PDB file of C-alpha atoms in Angstrom:
ATOM      1  CA  UNK A  12     188.254 -77.260  66.796  1.00 43.00           C
ATOM      2  CA  UNK A  13     191.196 -77.197  64.418  1.00 41.00           C
ATOM      3  CA  UNK A  14     192.781 -80.467  63.386  1.00 38.00           C
ATOM      4  CA  UNK A  15     196.028 -81.480  65.052  1.00 40.00           C
ATOM      5  CA  UNK A  16     197.779 -84.718  66.091  1.00 42.00           C
ATOM      6  CA  UNK A  17     196.503 -84.232  69.626  1.00 47.00           C
ATOM      7  CA  UNK A  18     192.960 -83.638  68.429  1.00 75.00           C
ATOM      8  CA  UNK A  19     193.133 -86.738  66.243  1.00 75.00           C
ATOM      9  CA  UNK A  20     194.295 -88.841  69.187  1.00 73.00           C
ATOM     10  CA  UNK A  21     191.409 -87.583  71.303  1.00 80.00           C
ATOM     11  CA  UNK A  22     188.858 -88.345  68.607  1.00 74.00           C
ATOM     12  CA  UNK A  23     190.356 -91.764  67.893  1.00 82.00           C
ATOM     13  CA  UNK A  24     190.816 -92.994  71.476  1.00 88.00           C
ATOM     14  CA  UNK A  25     189.626 -90.442  74.067  1.00 92.00           C
ATOM     15  CA  UNK A  26     189.636 -93.015  76.876  1.00 94.00           C
ATOM     16  CA  UNK A  27     193.338 -93.771  76.462  1.00 93.00           C
ATOM     17  CA  UNK A  28     194.191 -90.075  76.249  1.00 94.00           C
ATOM     18  CA  UNK A  29     192.203 -89.229  79.369  1.00 95.00           C
ATOM     19  CA  UNK A  30     193.815 -92.046  81.359  1.00 94.00           C
ATOM     20  CA  UNK A  31     197.271 -90.828  80.370  1.00 92.00           C
ATOM     21  CA  UNK A  32     196.553 -87.192  81.153  1.00 93.00           C
ATOM     22  CA  UNK A  33     194.958 -87.950  84.507  1.00 93.00           C
ATOM     23  CA  UNK A  34     197.901 -90.162  85.453  1.00 91.00           C
ATOM     24  CA  UNK A  35     200.271 -87.311  84.611  1.00 89.00           C
ATOM     25  CA  UNK A  36     198.139 -84.844  86.543  1.00 90.00           C
ATOM     26  CA  UNK A  37     198.156 -87.017  89.653  1.00 88.00           C
ATOM     27  CA  UNK A  38     201.672 -88.426  89.711  1.00 82.00           C
ATOM     28  CA  UNK A  39     204.067 -86.916  87.190  1.00 76.00           C
ATOM     29  CA  UNK A  40     203.445 -83.436  85.872  1.00 63.00           C
ATOM     30  CA  UNK A  41     205.179 -80.775  88.019  1.00 64.00           C
ATOM     31  CA  UNK A  42     202.085 -78.596  88.315  1.00 73.00           C
ATOM     32  CA  UNK A  43     200.837 -76.813  91.451  1.00 81.00           C
ATOM     33  CA  UNK A  44     198.339 -79.639  91.904  1.00 86.00           C
ATOM     34  CA  UNK A  45     200.950 -82.391  92.060  1.00 85.00           C
ATOM     35  CA  UNK A  46     201.776 -81.920  95.749  1.00 87.00           C
ATOM     36  CA  UNK A  47     198.123 -81.536  96.709  1.00 91.00           C
ATOM     37  CA  UNK A  48     197.153 -84.757  94.944  1.00 90.00           C
ATOM     38  CA  UNK A  49     199.980 -86.646  96.654  1.00 90.00           C
ATOM     39  CA  UNK A  50     198.765 -85.383 100.034  1.00 91.00           C
ATOM     40  CA  UNK A  51     195.243 -86.538  99.276  1.00 94.00           C
ATOM     41  CA  UNK A  52     196.411 -89.919  98.004  1.00 93.00           C
ATOM     42  CA  UNK A  53     198.318 -90.552 101.228  1.00 93.00           C
ATOM     43  CA  UNK A  54     195.126 -90.055 103.262  1.00 95.00           C
ATOM     44  CA  UNK A  55     192.987 -92.165 100.947  1.00 96.00           C
ATOM     45  CA  UNK A  56     195.475 -95.033 100.926  1.00 94.00           C
ATOM     46  CA  UNK A  57     195.795 -94.937 104.705  1.00 95.00           C
ATOM     47  CA  UNK A  58     192.030 -95.387 105.063  1.00 95.00           C
ATOM     48  CA  UNK A  59     191.668 -97.708 102.033  1.00 94.00           C
ATOM     49  CA  UNK A  60     188.917 -95.536 100.562  1.00 96.00           C
ATOM     50  CA  UNK A  61     187.843 -95.756  96.927  1.00 96.00           C
ATOM     51  CA  UNK A  62     188.043 -92.317  95.340  1.00 97.00           C
ATOM     52  CA  UNK A  63     187.049 -91.039  91.893  1.00 98.00           C
ATOM     53  CA  UNK A  64     187.812 -87.729  90.222  1.00 97.00           C
ATOM     54  CA  UNK A  65     184.589 -86.288  88.875  1.00 96.00           C
ATOM     55  CA  UNK A  66     183.411 -83.709  86.364  1.00 93.00           C
ATOM     56  CA  UNK A  67     185.171 -80.521  85.354  1.00 93.00           C
ATOM     57  CA  UNK A  68     188.773 -81.526  86.030  1.00 93.00           C
ATOM     58  CA  UNK A  69     188.492 -84.452  83.620  1.00 96.00           C
ATOM     59  CA  UNK A  70     186.620 -82.309  81.105  1.00 96.00           C
ATOM     60  CA  UNK A  71     189.427 -79.762  81.015  1.00 94.00           C
ATOM     61  CA  UNK A  72     192.212 -82.351  80.852  1.00 93.00           C
ATOM     62  CA  UNK A  73     190.673 -83.878  77.735  1.00 94.00           C
ATOM     63  CA  UNK A  74     188.805 -81.035  76.030  1.00 92.00           C
ATOM     64  CA  UNK A  75     191.032 -78.070  76.922  1.00 91.00           C
ATOM     65  CA  UNK A  76     194.636 -79.120  77.502  1.00 88.00           C
ATOM     66  CA  UNK A  77     196.810 -81.899  78.884  1.00 84.00           C
ATOM     67  CA  UNK A  78     198.213 -79.349  81.325  1.00 83.00           C
ATOM     68  CA  UNK A  79     194.942 -77.589  82.164  1.00 81.00           C
ATOM     69  CA  UNK A  80     194.970 -76.254  85.728  1.00 81.00           C
ATOM     70  CA  UNK A  81     191.478 -76.747  87.172  1.00 86.00           C
ATOM     71  CA  UNK A  82     189.680 -74.126  89.248  1.00 86.00           C
ATOM     72  CA  UNK A  83     189.146 -76.874  91.818  1.00 90.00           C
ATOM     73  CA  UNK A  84     189.028 -80.673  91.953  1.00 94.00           C
ATOM     74  CA  UNK A  85     185.894 -82.691  92.726  1.00 95.00           C
ATOM     75  CA  UNK A  86     186.432 -86.017  94.484  1.00 97.00           C
ATOM     76  CA  UNK A  87     183.811 -88.624  95.381  1.00 97.00           C
ATOM     77  CA  UNK A  88     184.584 -91.208  98.068  1.00 97.00           C
ATOM     78  CA  UNK A  89     183.147 -94.660  98.777  1.00 96.00           C
ATOM     79  CA  UNK A  90     183.744 -96.559 102.012  1.00 93.00           C
ATOM     80  CA  UNK A  91     183.797 -93.432 104.185  1.00 94.00           C
ATOM     81  CA  UNK A  92     181.197 -91.603 106.239  1.00 93.00           C
ATOM     82  CA  UNK A  93     180.849 -87.858 106.365  1.00 93.00           C
ATOM     83  CA  UNK A  94     182.212 -87.877 109.905  1.00 94.00           C
ATOM     84  CA  UNK A  95     185.226 -89.892 108.815  1.00 95.00           C
ATOM     85  CA  UNK A  96     185.993 -87.418 106.042  1.00 95.00           C
ATOM     86  CA  UNK A  97     185.692 -84.460 108.385  1.00 95.00           C
ATOM     87  CA  UNK A  98     188.035 -86.101 110.859  1.00 95.00           C
ATOM     88  CA  UNK A  99     190.588 -87.093 108.223  1.00 96.00           C
ATOM     89  CA  UNK A 100     190.697 -83.579 106.755  1.00 95.00           C
ATOM     90  CA  UNK A 101     190.064 -81.477 109.846  1.00 94.00           C
ATOM     91  CA  UNK A 102     193.121 -79.309 109.175  1.00 94.00           C
ATOM     92  CA  UNK A 103     192.224 -78.682 105.537  1.00 95.00           C
ATOM     93  CA  UNK A 104     188.484 -78.168 106.095  1.00 95.00           C
ATOM     94  CA  UNK A 105     187.179 -74.730 105.095  1.00 95.00           C
ATOM     95  CA  UNK A 106     183.432 -75.285 105.188  1.00 93.00           C
ATOM     96  CA  UNK A 107     180.663 -77.870 104.839  1.00 92.00           C
ATOM     97  CA  UNK A 108     178.005 -77.302 102.188  1.00 85.00           C
ATOM     98  CA  UNK A 109     174.262 -77.871 102.581  1.00 78.00           C
ATOM     99  CA  UNK A 110     174.547 -81.397 101.162  1.00 79.00           C
ATOM    100  CA  UNK A 111     177.289 -82.456 103.570  1.00 84.00           C
ATOM    101  CA  UNK A 112     180.167 -82.095 101.101  1.00 92.00           C
ATOM    102  CA  UNK A 113     183.455 -80.608 102.253  1.00 95.00           C
ATOM    103  CA  UNK A 114     185.394 -77.706 100.771  1.00 95.00           C
ATOM    104  CA  UNK A 115     189.054 -78.282 101.533  1.00 96.00           C
ATOM    105  CA  UNK A 116     192.168 -76.232 101.014  1.00 94.00           C
ATOM    106  CA  UNK A 117     195.048 -78.601 100.321  1.00 94.00           C
ATOM    107  CA  UNK A 118     198.377 -76.839  99.950  1.00 91.00           C
ATOM    108  CA  UNK A 119     196.420 -73.641  99.216  1.00 91.00           C
ATOM    109  CA  UNK A 120     194.403 -75.336  96.456  1.00 93.00           C
ATOM    110  CA  UNK A 121     190.596 -75.873  96.562  1.00 94.00           C
ATOM    111  CA  UNK A 122     189.154 -79.391  96.683  1.00 95.00           C
ATOM    112  CA  UNK A 123     185.488 -80.409  96.949  1.00 95.00           C
ATOM    113  CA  UNK A 124     184.940 -83.872  98.390  1.00 97.00           C
ATOM    114  CA  UNK A 125     181.840 -85.827  99.344  1.00 96.00           C
ATOM    115  CA  UNK A 126     180.656 -89.379  99.902  1.00 96.00           C
ATOM    116  CA  UNK A 127     179.216 -91.326  96.985  1.00 96.00           C
ATOM    117  CA  UNK A 128     175.866 -91.914  98.653  1.00 94.00           C
ATOM    118  CA  UNK A 129     175.401 -88.204  99.460  1.00 94.00           C
ATOM    119  CA  UNK A 130     175.431 -87.240  95.754  1.00 95.00           C
ATOM    120  CA  UNK A 131     172.299 -85.117  95.305  1.00 94.00           C
ATOM    121  CA  UNK A 132     170.787 -87.015  92.365  1.00 95.00           C
ATOM    122  CA  UNK A 133     171.190 -90.322  94.216  1.00 96.00           C
ATOM    123  CA  UNK A 134     169.558 -88.930  97.332  1.00 94.00           C
ATOM    124  CA  UNK A 135     166.661 -87.543  95.282  1.00 95.00           C
ATOM    125  CA  UNK A 136     166.192 -90.917  93.514  1.00 95.00           C
ATOM    126  CA  UNK A 137     166.692 -89.217  90.146  1.00 96.00           C
ATOM    127  CA  UNK A 138     169.377 -91.697  89.107  1.00 96.00           C
ATOM    128  CA  UNK A 139     169.058 -95.411  89.887  1.00 91.00           C
ATOM    129  CA  UNK A 140     171.961 -97.464  91.110  1.00 87.00           C
ATOM    130  CA  UNK A 141     174.261 -95.435  93.271  1.00 90.00           C
ATOM    131  CA  UNK A 142     177.748 -96.696  92.514  1.00 95.00           C
ATOM    132  CA  UNK A 143     180.614 -95.016  90.635  1.00 97.00           C
ATOM    133  CA  UNK A 144     179.430 -96.378  87.286  1.00 97.00           C
ATOM    134  CA  UNK A 145     176.185 -94.410  87.706  1.00 97.00           C
ATOM    135  CA  UNK A 146     177.862 -91.188  88.875  1.00 97.00           C
ATOM    136  CA  UNK A 147     178.150 -89.687  85.348  1.00 97.00           C
ATOM    137  CA  UNK A 148     174.364 -89.790  85.058  1.00 97.00           C
ATOM    138  CA  UNK A 149     174.039 -87.235  87.874  1.00 97.00           C
ATOM    139  CA  UNK A 150     175.533 -84.166  86.149  1.00 97.00           C
ATOM    140  CA  UNK A 151     173.555 -81.396  84.488  1.00 98.00           C
ATOM    141  CA  UNK A 152     175.898 -81.121  81.481  1.00 98.00           C
ATOM    142  CA  UNK A 153     177.109 -83.936  79.261  1.00 98.00           C
ATOM    143  CA  UNK A 154     180.702 -82.610  79.259  1.00 97.00           C
ATOM    144  CA  UNK A 155     180.928 -83.236  82.999  1.00 97.00           C
ATOM    145  CA  UNK A 156     179.390 -86.706  82.892  1.00 98.00           C
ATOM    146  CA  UNK A 157     182.622 -88.535  83.608  1.00 98.00           C
ATOM    147  CA  UNK A 158     184.255 -90.176  86.622  1.00 98.00           C
ATOM    148  CA  UNK A 159     187.733 -91.697  86.783  1.00 97.00           C
ATOM    149  CA  UNK A 160     189.503 -93.678  89.474  1.00 97.00           C
ATOM    150  CA  UNK A 161     192.029 -91.507  91.297  1.00 94.00           C
ATOM    151  CA  UNK A 162     194.402 -94.238  92.444  1.00 89.00           C
ATOM    152  CA  UNK A 163     195.129 -97.485  90.699  1.00 83.00           C
ATOM    153  CA  UNK A 164     197.557-100.349  91.083  1.00 78.00           C
ATOM    154  CA  UNK A 165     200.442-100.762  88.681  1.00 79.00           C
ATOM    155  CA  UNK A 166     199.476-102.959  85.768  1.00 77.00           C
ATOM    156  CA  UNK A 167     195.722-102.376  86.141  1.00 85.00           C
ATOM    157  CA  UNK A 168     193.897 -99.948  83.876  1.00 89.00           C
ATOM    158  CA  UNK A 169     192.314 -96.984  85.623  1.00 92.00           C
ATOM    159  CA  UNK A 170     188.523 -97.333  85.762  1.00 96.00           C
ATOM    160  CA  UNK A 171     186.756 -94.589  83.820  1.00 97.00           C
ATOM    161  CA  UNK A 172     182.998 -94.144  83.310  1.00 97.00           C
ATOM    162  CA  UNK A 173     181.810 -91.583  80.787  1.00 96.00           C
ATOM    163  CA  UNK A 174     180.262 -92.756  77.509  1.00 96.00           C
ATOM    164  CA  UNK A 175     178.066 -89.646  77.303  1.00 96.00           C
ATOM    165  CA  UNK A 176     181.074 -87.421  78.017  1.00 97.00           C
ATOM    166  CA  UNK A 177     183.237 -88.963  75.310  1.00 96.00           C
ATOM    167  CA  UNK A 178     180.418 -88.575  72.780  1.00 95.00           C
ATOM    168  CA  UNK A 179     180.101 -84.882  73.717  1.00 95.00           C
ATOM    169  CA  UNK A 180     183.834 -84.353  73.144  1.00 94.00           C
ATOM    170  CA  UNK A 181     183.720 -86.067  69.767  1.00 93.00           C
ATOM    171  CA  UNK A 182     180.658 -84.097  68.629  1.00 93.00           C
ATOM    172  CA  UNK A 183     181.691 -80.853  70.367  1.00 94.00           C
ATOM    173  CA  UNK A 184     178.117 -80.180  71.446  1.00 96.00           C
ATOM    174  CA  UNK A 185     177.132 -79.128  74.948  1.00 97.00           C
ATOM    175  CA  UNK A 186     173.834 -80.711  75.999  1.00 98.00           C
ATOM    176  CA  UNK A 187     171.741 -81.484  79.059  1.00 98.00           C
ATOM    177  CA  UNK A 188     172.574 -84.776  80.730  1.00 98.00           C
ATOM    178  CA  UNK A 189     170.214 -84.622  83.738  1.00 98.00           C
ATOM    179  CA  UNK A 190     167.804 -81.696  83.685  1.00 97.00           C
ATOM    180  CA  UNK A 191     166.576 -81.883  87.268  1.00 96.00           C
ATOM    181  CA  UNK A 192     168.684 -79.403  89.226  1.00 94.00           C
ATOM    182  CA  UNK A 193     167.859 -77.082  92.137  1.00 92.00           C
ATOM    183  CA  UNK A 194     169.918 -74.177  90.735  1.00 94.00           C
ATOM    184  CA  UNK A 195     168.536 -73.114  87.350  1.00 96.00           C
ATOM    185  CA  UNK A 196     170.365 -69.774  87.390  1.00 96.00           C
ATOM    186  CA  UNK A 197     173.717 -71.436  87.959  1.00 96.00           C
ATOM    187  CA  UNK A 198     172.947 -73.957  85.202  1.00 97.00           C
ATOM    188  CA  UNK A 199     172.273 -71.117  82.747  1.00 97.00           C
ATOM    189  CA  UNK A 200     175.476 -69.270  83.635  1.00 96.00           C
ATOM    190  CA  UNK A 201     177.698 -72.352  83.712  1.00 96.00           C
ATOM    191  CA  UNK A 202     176.310 -73.581  80.393  1.00 97.00           C
ATOM    192  CA  UNK A 203     177.090 -70.309  78.634  1.00 96.00           C
ATOM    193  CA  UNK A 204     180.544 -70.035  80.191  1.00 95.00           C
ATOM    194  CA  UNK A 205     181.393 -73.660  79.432  1.00 96.00           C
ATOM    195  CA  UNK A 206     180.241 -73.403  75.819  1.00 96.00           C
ATOM    196  CA  UNK A 207     182.409 -70.324  75.291  1.00 93.00           C
ATOM    197  CA  UNK A 208     185.394 -71.869  77.051  1.00 93.00           C
ATOM    198  CA  UNK A 209     185.295 -75.064  74.997  1.00 94.00           C
ATOM    199  CA  UNK A 210     183.969 -73.350  71.852  1.00 93.00           C
ATOM    200  CA  UNK A 211     181.234 -75.983  71.688  1.00 95.00           C
ATOM    201  CA  UNK A 212     177.755 -75.512  70.264  1.00 96.00           C
ATOM    202  CA  UNK A 213     174.679 -75.760  72.483  1.00 97.00           C
ATOM    203  CA  UNK A 214     172.416 -78.740  71.919  1.00 96.00           C
ATOM    204  CA  UNK A 215     168.739 -78.027  71.137  1.00 95.00           C
ATOM    205  CA  UNK A 216     167.495 -79.191  74.537  1.00 96.00           C
ATOM    206  CA  UNK A 217     170.013 -77.013  76.383  1.00 97.00           C
ATOM    207  CA  UNK A 218     169.152 -74.095  74.115  1.00 96.00           C
ATOM    208  CA  UNK A 219     165.484 -74.357  75.090  1.00 96.00           C
ATOM    209  CA  UNK A 220     166.456 -74.593  78.773  1.00 97.00           C
ATOM    210  CA  UNK A 221     168.558 -71.421  78.589  1.00 97.00           C
ATOM    211  CA  UNK A 222     165.838 -69.575  76.681  1.00 96.00           C
ATOM    212  CA  UNK A 223     163.175 -70.630  79.183  1.00 96.00           C
ATOM    213  CA  UNK A 224     165.043 -69.884  82.408  1.00 96.00           C
ATOM    214  CA  UNK A 225     166.989 -66.948  81.004  1.00 94.00           C
ATOM    215  CA  UNK A 226     163.705 -65.134  80.388  1.00 92.00           C
ATOM    216  CA  UNK A 227     162.570 -65.705  83.972  1.00 94.00           C
ATOM    217  CA  UNK A 228     165.681 -64.906  86.008  1.00 94.00           C
ATOM    218  CA  UNK A 229     166.835 -61.325  86.481  1.00 92.00           C
ATOM    219  CA  UNK A 230     170.245 -60.406  85.099  1.00 91.00           C
ATOM    220  CA  UNK A 231     171.164 -59.086  88.542  1.00 92.00           C
ATOM    221  CA  UNK A 232     170.444 -62.521  89.997  1.00 94.00           C
ATOM    222  CA  UNK A 233     172.591 -64.187  87.344  1.00 94.00           C
ATOM    223  CA  UNK A 234     175.431 -61.839  88.215  1.00 94.00           C
ATOM    224  CA  UNK A 235     174.987 -62.662  91.909  1.00 94.00           C
ATOM    225  CA  UNK A 236     175.104 -66.376  91.086  1.00 94.00           C
ATOM    226  CA  UNK A 237     178.493 -65.855  89.461  1.00 94.00           C
ATOM    227  CA  UNK A 238     179.827 -63.926  92.426  1.00 93.00           C
ATOM    228  CA  UNK A 239     178.734 -66.690  94.774  1.00 90.00           C
ATOM    229  CA  UNK A 240     180.051 -69.559  92.633  1.00 89.00           C
ATOM    230  CA  UNK A 241     183.172 -68.091  91.013  1.00 90.00           C
ATOM    231  CA  UNK A 242     184.006 -65.153  93.258  1.00 90.00           C
ATOM    232  CA  UNK A 243     183.699 -62.764  90.306  1.00 93.00           C
ATOM    233  CA  UNK A 244     181.365 -61.796  87.457  1.00 93.00           C
ATOM    234  CA  UNK A 245     182.538 -63.469  84.263  1.00 93.00           C
ATOM    235  CA  UNK A 246     179.562 -62.405  82.143  1.00 91.00           C
ATOM    236  CA  UNK A 247     178.078 -59.014  82.984  1.00 92.00           C
ATOM    237  CA  UNK A 248     174.387 -58.375  82.500  1.00 90.00           C
ATOM    238  CA  UNK A 249     174.855 -56.895  79.013  1.00 91.00           C
ATOM    239  CA  UNK A 250     176.776 -59.962  77.864  1.00 92.00           C
ATOM    240  CA  UNK A 251     174.199 -62.245  79.447  1.00 92.00           C
ATOM    241  CA  UNK A 252     171.374 -60.392  77.684  1.00 91.00           C
ATOM    242  CA  UNK A 253     173.123 -60.722  74.345  1.00 92.00           C
ATOM    243  CA  UNK A 254     173.877 -64.417  74.663  1.00 94.00           C
ATOM    244  CA  UNK A 255     170.474 -65.396  76.025  1.00 94.00           C
ATOM    245  CA  UNK A 256     168.819 -63.400  73.266  1.00 93.00           C
ATOM    246  CA  UNK A 257     170.906 -65.182  70.622  1.00 93.00           C
ATOM    247  CA  UNK A 258     170.029 -68.577  72.102  1.00 95.00           C
ATOM    248  CA  UNK A 259     166.344 -67.716  72.459  1.00 94.00           C
ATOM    249  CA  UNK A 260     166.133 -66.623  68.842  1.00 92.00           C
ATOM    250  CA  UNK A 261     167.534 -69.952  67.632  1.00 92.00           C
ATOM    251  CA  UNK A 262     166.014 -72.320  70.189  1.00 90.00           C
ATOM    252  CA  UNK A 263     162.530 -72.039  68.704  1.00 81.00           C
ATOM    253  CA  UNK A 264     163.546 -73.136  65.217  1.00 79.00           C
ATOM    254  CA  UNK A 265     161.243 -75.625  63.507  1.00 73.00           C
ATOM    255  CA  UNK A 266     164.156 -77.989  62.924  1.00 81.00           C
ATOM    256  CA  UNK A 267     166.267 -77.920  66.098  1.00 81.00           C
ATOM    257  CA  UNK A 268     169.997 -77.836  65.445  1.00 88.00           C
ATOM    258  CA  UNK A 269     173.047 -77.175  67.629  1.00 91.00           C
ATOM    259  CA  UNK A 270     173.365 -73.475  68.414  1.00 93.00           C
ATOM    260  CA  UNK A 271     176.701 -71.779  67.779  1.00 93.00           C
ATOM    261  CA  UNK A 272     177.407 -68.936  70.194  1.00 91.00           C
ATOM    262  CA  UNK A 273     179.047 -65.822  68.769  1.00 86.00           C
ATOM    263  CA  UNK A 274     182.569 -65.228  70.004  1.00 73.00           C
ATOM    264  CA  UNK A 275     183.210 -62.220  72.215  1.00 62.00           C
ATOM    265  CA  UNK A 276     184.702 -60.100  69.441  1.00 57.00           C
ATOM    266  CA  UNK A 277     181.824 -60.928  67.110  1.00 53.00           C
ATOM    267  CA  UNK A 278     179.160 -59.529  69.383  1.00 52.00           C
ATOM    268  CA  UNK A 279     178.043 -55.972  68.870  1.00 50.00           C
ATOM    269  CA  UNK A 280     175.303 -54.773  71.163  1.00 46.00           C
ATOM    270  CA  UNK A 281     173.036 -51.802  70.507  1.00 46.00           C
ATOM    271  CA  UNK A 282     171.678 -50.587  73.886  1.00 46.00           C
ATOM    272  CA  UNK A 283     167.864 -50.689  73.958  1.00 47.00           C
ATOM    273  CA  UNK A 284     165.747 -47.611  74.435  1.00 45.00           C
ATOM    274  CA  UNK A 285     164.313 -47.373  77.999  1.00 44.00           C
ATOM    275  CA  UNK A 286     160.790 -48.285  76.874  1.00 43.00           C
ATOM    276  CA  UNK A 287     162.027 -51.537  75.356  1.00 39.00           C
ATOM    277  CA  UNK A 288     162.638 -53.190  78.726  1.00 38.00           C
ATOM    278  CA  UNK A 289     160.655 -53.397  81.905  1.00 41.00           C
ATOM    279  CA  UNK A 290     163.684 -52.893  84.161  1.00 34.00           C
ATOM    280  CA  UNK A 291     161.662 -52.590  87.343  1.00 33.00           C
ATOM    281  CA  UNK A 292     159.594 -55.736  87.259  1.00 36.00           C
ATOM    282  CA  UNK A 293     161.913 -58.219  85.546  1.00 40.00           C
ATOM    283  CA  UNK A 294     165.342 -56.591  85.408  1.00 40.00           C
ATOM    284  CA  UNK A 295     165.941 -57.186  81.709  1.00 34.00           C
ATOM    285  CA  UNK A 296     162.919 -59.055  80.283  1.00 36.00           C
ATOM    286  CA  UNK A 297     162.110 -57.877  76.791  1.00 33.00           C
ATOM    287  CA  UNK A 298     158.604 -56.447  76.324  1.00 28.00           C
ATOM    288  CA  UNK A 299     158.711 -56.868  72.573  1.00 31.00           C
ATOM    289  CA  UNK A 300     160.764 -59.546  70.855  1.00 32.00           C
ATOM    290  CA  UNK A 301     161.626 -57.263  67.957  1.00 30.00           C
ATOM    291  CA  UNK A 302     162.474 -54.135  69.944  1.00 30.00           C
ATOM    292  CA  UNK A 303     166.046 -54.781  71.086  1.00 28.00           C
ATOM    293  CA  UNK A 304     168.766 -55.117  68.485  1.00 28.00           C
ATOM    294  CA  UNK A 305     171.591 -57.610  68.645  1.00 26.00           C
ATOM    295  CA  UNK A 306     173.722 -58.424  65.671  1.00 29.00           C
ATOM    296  CA  UNK A 307     176.708 -60.578  64.925  1.00 28.00           C
ATOM    297  CA  UNK A 308     179.416 -59.242  62.659  1.00 31.00           C
ATOM    298  CA  UNK A 309     182.052 -61.244  60.885  1.00 32.00           C
TER     299      UNK A 309
END
């Protein structure tokens, strides 16, 4: 990341910067999300529910831009039951996921909301505790390990939990936070996309994870995961093959170091000969490590 006054402020006091940017996102900045957040706040205040913003929205506000427009907003609620949430947002409700979380459409914008106790890692006893302070421990990636109070009273600092997240932003390294996750394919895809978006390196542990699961999941399945999660394919199977191959080649180093991903324009891919890949049994699994040729060019 190039040096700038904004970058220096983030590195010096990321907590203060995040509080300011979230406050602007919720109450001041005239973005498409402003009206949606006001609508949500009205409901939460009426019911006196505690609500925290969680994960990717906070990541983008700090690591991408003060005016970053999130794909969706994740909200976690304490003091409410699932039934109470469904009743309060019956008009905005689009669907209910397998874990009981709600996908809402608030002023045409997507919001995911669930109760604190229904968080998957809490239910599976993977993370002890179970309050907002422990919520950052439940994410797969360190750059999403952050939770911040949505609403706060004037004169009181907004509560923010995210020591691991702030360290990731300072070091600019994407790493595993909690490895246990039921969706390995989605973790592989999201890790690669997030690293490219932020221009962060991959930590050694995450590199080994991508190499391990990337060799066992068909490229077609990884494309399908993207369609299901994002509604489009952001990395086609050729791009996935290239990136996973790059990571796999570096993940086994004797002295593990952060892995820099090549940028899109730096990648040049030489298509493999048909005998180099067993397309029928594994989709793209390499038969011989040395057969396929990938190279990075400056």
